[in-house]
Amino acid sequence: MFRLIVGVVLFSKVFFYWKRTSWRSSVWRSNELAHHRTLRITSIFLGFLLVLRSGRVH
């Protein structure tokens, strides 16, 4: 449970940071792509954690 909370906190931090930079000018376009990749990796990691957790519960 604790690990899940930590994961959600990290995910929201990355998500909000990405959203804050996403509306900026085209100079930040490469930054956006990097944040998009980070967001995708984080979501995959969270999904993996969820599967691990549900596997342990059942």
Short mmCIF file of N, CA and C in Angstrom, two decimals:
data_model
loop_
_atom_site.label_atom_id
_atom_site.label_comp_id
_atom_site.label_asym_id
_atom_site.label_seq_id
_atom_site.Cartn_x
_atom_site.Cartn_y
_atom_site.Cartn_z
N MET A 1 0.83 -1.20 0.00
CA MET A 1 0.00 0.00 0.00
C MET A 1 0.87 1.26 0.00
N PHE A 2 1.90 1.25 0.84
CA PHE A 2 2.79 2.41 0.93
C PHE A 2 3.48 2.69 -0.40
N ARG A 3 3.92 1.60 -1.07
CA ARG A 3 4.60 1.76 -2.35
C ARG A 3 3.66 2.34 -3.40
N LEU A 4 2.39 1.94 -3.33
CA LEU A 4 1.39 2.45 -4.27
C LEU A 4 1.20 3.95 -4.08
N ILE A 5 1.14 4.40 -2.82
CA ILE A 5 0.99 5.83 -2.51
C ILE A 5 2.18 6.61 -3.05
N VAL A 6 3.39 6.09 -2.82
CA VAL A 6 4.61 6.74 -3.32
C VAL A 6 4.57 6.83 -4.84
N GLY A 7 4.12 5.76 -5.49
CA GLY A 7 4.02 5.75 -6.95
C GLY A 7 3.06 6.80 -7.46
N VAL A 8 1.90 6.91 -6.80
CA VAL A 8 0.90 7.90 -7.21
C VAL A 8 1.45 9.32 -7.04
N VAL A 9 2.14 9.56 -5.93
CA VAL A 9 2.72 10.89 -5.67
C VAL A 9 3.75 11.24 -6.75
N LEU A 10 4.63 10.28 -7.06
CA LEU A 10 5.64 10.51 -8.09
C LEU A 10 4.99 10.76 -9.44
N PHE A 11 3.95 9.97 -9.75
CA PHE A 11 3.25 10.10 -11.02
C PHE A 11 2.62 11.48 -11.16
N SER A 12 1.93 11.93 -10.10
CA SER A 12 1.27 13.24 -10.15
C SER A 12 2.30 14.36 -10.28
N LYS A 13 3.45 14.21 -9.62
CA LYS A 13 4.51 15.22 -9.72
C LYS A 13 4.98 15.34 -11.16
N VAL A 14 5.28 14.20 -11.78
CA VAL A 14 5.74 14.20 -13.18
C VAL A 14 4.66 14.76 -14.10
N PHE A 15 3.40 14.34 -13.86
CA PHE A 15 2.29 14.75 -14.71
C PHE A 15 2.08 16.26 -14.65
N PHE A 16 2.06 16.81 -13.44
CA PHE A 16 1.83 18.25 -13.31
C PHE A 16 3.00 19.05 -13.87
N TYR A 17 4.23 18.56 -13.70
CA TYR A 17 5.40 19.24 -14.26
C TYR A 17 5.32 19.25 -15.79
N TRP A 18 4.87 18.11 -16.37
CA TRP A 18 4.74 18.01 -17.81
C TRP A 18 3.64 18.93 -18.31
N LYS A 19 2.51 18.98 -17.62
CA LYS A 19 1.40 19.84 -18.02
C LYS A 19 1.80 21.30 -17.97
N ARG A 20 2.61 21.67 -16.96
CA ARG A 20 3.02 23.06 -16.80
C ARG A 20 3.92 23.51 -17.95
N THR A 21 4.73 22.60 -18.47
CA THR A 21 5.65 22.97 -19.55
C THR A 21 5.01 22.79 -20.92
N SER A 22 3.91 22.03 -21.01
CA SER A 22 3.36 21.65 -22.31
C SER A 22 2.76 22.84 -23.06
N TRP A 23 2.28 23.87 -22.36
CA TRP A 23 1.65 25.00 -23.04
C TRP A 23 2.64 26.07 -23.47
N ARG A 24 3.92 25.86 -23.21
CA ARG A 24 4.92 26.87 -23.56
C ARG A 24 5.26 26.86 -25.05
N SER A 25 6.15 27.79 -25.45
CA SER A 25 6.46 27.99 -26.86
C SER A 25 7.18 26.78 -27.48
N SER A 26 7.37 26.85 -28.79
CA SER A 26 7.96 25.73 -29.53
C SER A 26 9.41 25.48 -29.14
N VAL A 27 10.03 26.42 -28.41
CA VAL A 27 11.39 26.21 -27.93
C VAL A 27 11.43 25.01 -26.99
N TRP A 28 10.32 24.80 -26.27
CA TRP A 28 10.24 23.71 -25.28
C TRP A 28 9.74 22.40 -25.90
N ARG A 29 9.62 22.37 -27.23
CA ARG A 29 9.04 21.19 -27.89
C ARG A 29 9.80 19.91 -27.56
N SER A 30 11.13 19.98 -27.59
CA SER A 30 11.93 18.80 -27.27
C SER A 30 11.75 18.40 -25.80
N ASN A 31 11.58 19.40 -24.94
CA ASN A 31 11.31 19.14 -23.52
C ASN A 31 10.00 18.38 -23.36
N GLU A 32 8.99 18.80 -24.13
CA GLU A 32 7.69 18.14 -24.08
C GLU A 32 7.83 16.66 -24.43
N LEU A 33 8.57 16.40 -25.50
CA LEU A 33 8.76 15.01 -25.93
C LEU A 33 9.43 14.20 -24.83
N ALA A 34 10.42 14.79 -24.18
CA ALA A 34 11.12 14.11 -23.09
C ALA A 34 10.16 13.82 -21.94
N HIS A 35 9.31 14.79 -21.61
CA HIS A 35 8.36 14.61 -20.52
C HIS A 35 7.31 13.57 -20.90
N HIS A 36 6.93 13.56 -22.19
CA HIS A 36 5.98 12.56 -22.66
C HIS A 36 6.54 11.16 -22.44
N ARG A 37 7.82 10.99 -22.78
CA ARG A 37 8.48 9.70 -22.62
C ARG A 37 8.54 9.32 -21.15
N THR A 38 8.87 10.29 -20.30
CA THR A 38 8.93 10.05 -18.85
C THR A 38 7.57 9.63 -18.33
N LEU A 39 6.51 10.32 -18.82
CA LEU A 39 5.15 10.02 -18.38
C LEU A 39 4.77 8.59 -18.76
N ARG A 40 5.14 8.20 -19.98
CA ARG A 40 4.81 6.86 -20.46
C ARG A 40 5.54 5.80 -19.64
N ILE A 41 6.83 6.03 -19.39
CA ILE A 41 7.62 5.09 -18.59
C ILE A 41 7.05 4.97 -17.19
N THR A 42 6.66 6.12 -16.60
CA THR A 42 6.11 6.13 -15.25
C THR A 42 4.80 5.36 -15.20
N SER A 43 3.93 5.55 -16.21
CA SER A 43 2.65 4.86 -16.22
C SER A 43 2.84 3.35 -16.39
N ILE A 44 3.82 2.96 -17.22
CA ILE A 44 4.12 1.54 -17.39
C ILE A 44 4.62 0.94 -16.08
N PHE A 45 5.50 1.69 -15.41
CA PHE A 45 6.04 1.25 -14.13
C PHE A 45 4.94 1.11 -13.08
N LEU A 46 4.01 2.09 -13.06
CA LEU A 46 2.89 2.04 -12.11
C LEU A 46 1.99 0.84 -12.41
N GLY A 47 1.75 0.59 -13.69
CA GLY A 47 0.93 -0.55 -14.07
C GLY A 47 1.58 -1.86 -13.63
N PHE A 48 2.91 -1.94 -13.78
CA PHE A 48 3.66 -3.11 -13.35
C PHE A 48 3.54 -3.30 -11.84
N LEU A 49 3.63 -2.19 -11.09
CA LEU A 49 3.50 -2.25 -9.63
C LEU A 49 2.10 -2.73 -9.24
N LEU A 50 1.08 -2.23 -9.95
CA LEU A 50 -0.30 -2.62 -9.67
C LEU A 50 -0.49 -4.11 -9.91
N VAL A 51 0.06 -4.62 -11.01
CA VAL A 51 -0.04 -6.05 -11.32
C VAL A 51 0.65 -6.87 -10.24
N LEU A 52 1.83 -6.41 -9.83
CA LEU A 52 2.57 -7.09 -8.77
C LEU A 52 1.74 -7.14 -7.49
N ARG A 53 1.14 -6.00 -7.16
CA ARG A 53 0.37 -5.89 -5.92
C ARG A 53 -0.87 -6.79 -5.96
N SER A 54 -1.60 -6.76 -7.08
CA SER A 54 -2.81 -7.57 -7.19
C SER A 54 -2.45 -9.05 -7.19
N GLY A 55 -1.30 -9.39 -7.77
CA GLY A 55 -0.85 -10.78 -7.76
C GLY A 55 -0.53 -11.25 -6.35
N ARG A 56 -0.03 -10.33 -5.55
CA ARG A 56 0.33 -10.68 -4.18
C ARG A 56 -0.92 -10.81 -3.31
N VAL A 57 -1.93 -10.00 -3.60
CA VAL A 57 -3.17 -10.02 -2.81
C VAL A 57 -3.95 -11.30 -3.08
N HIS A 58 -4.09 -11.67 -4.35
CA HIS A 58 -4.90 -12.84 -4.71
C HIS A 58 -4.14 -14.15 -4.53
#
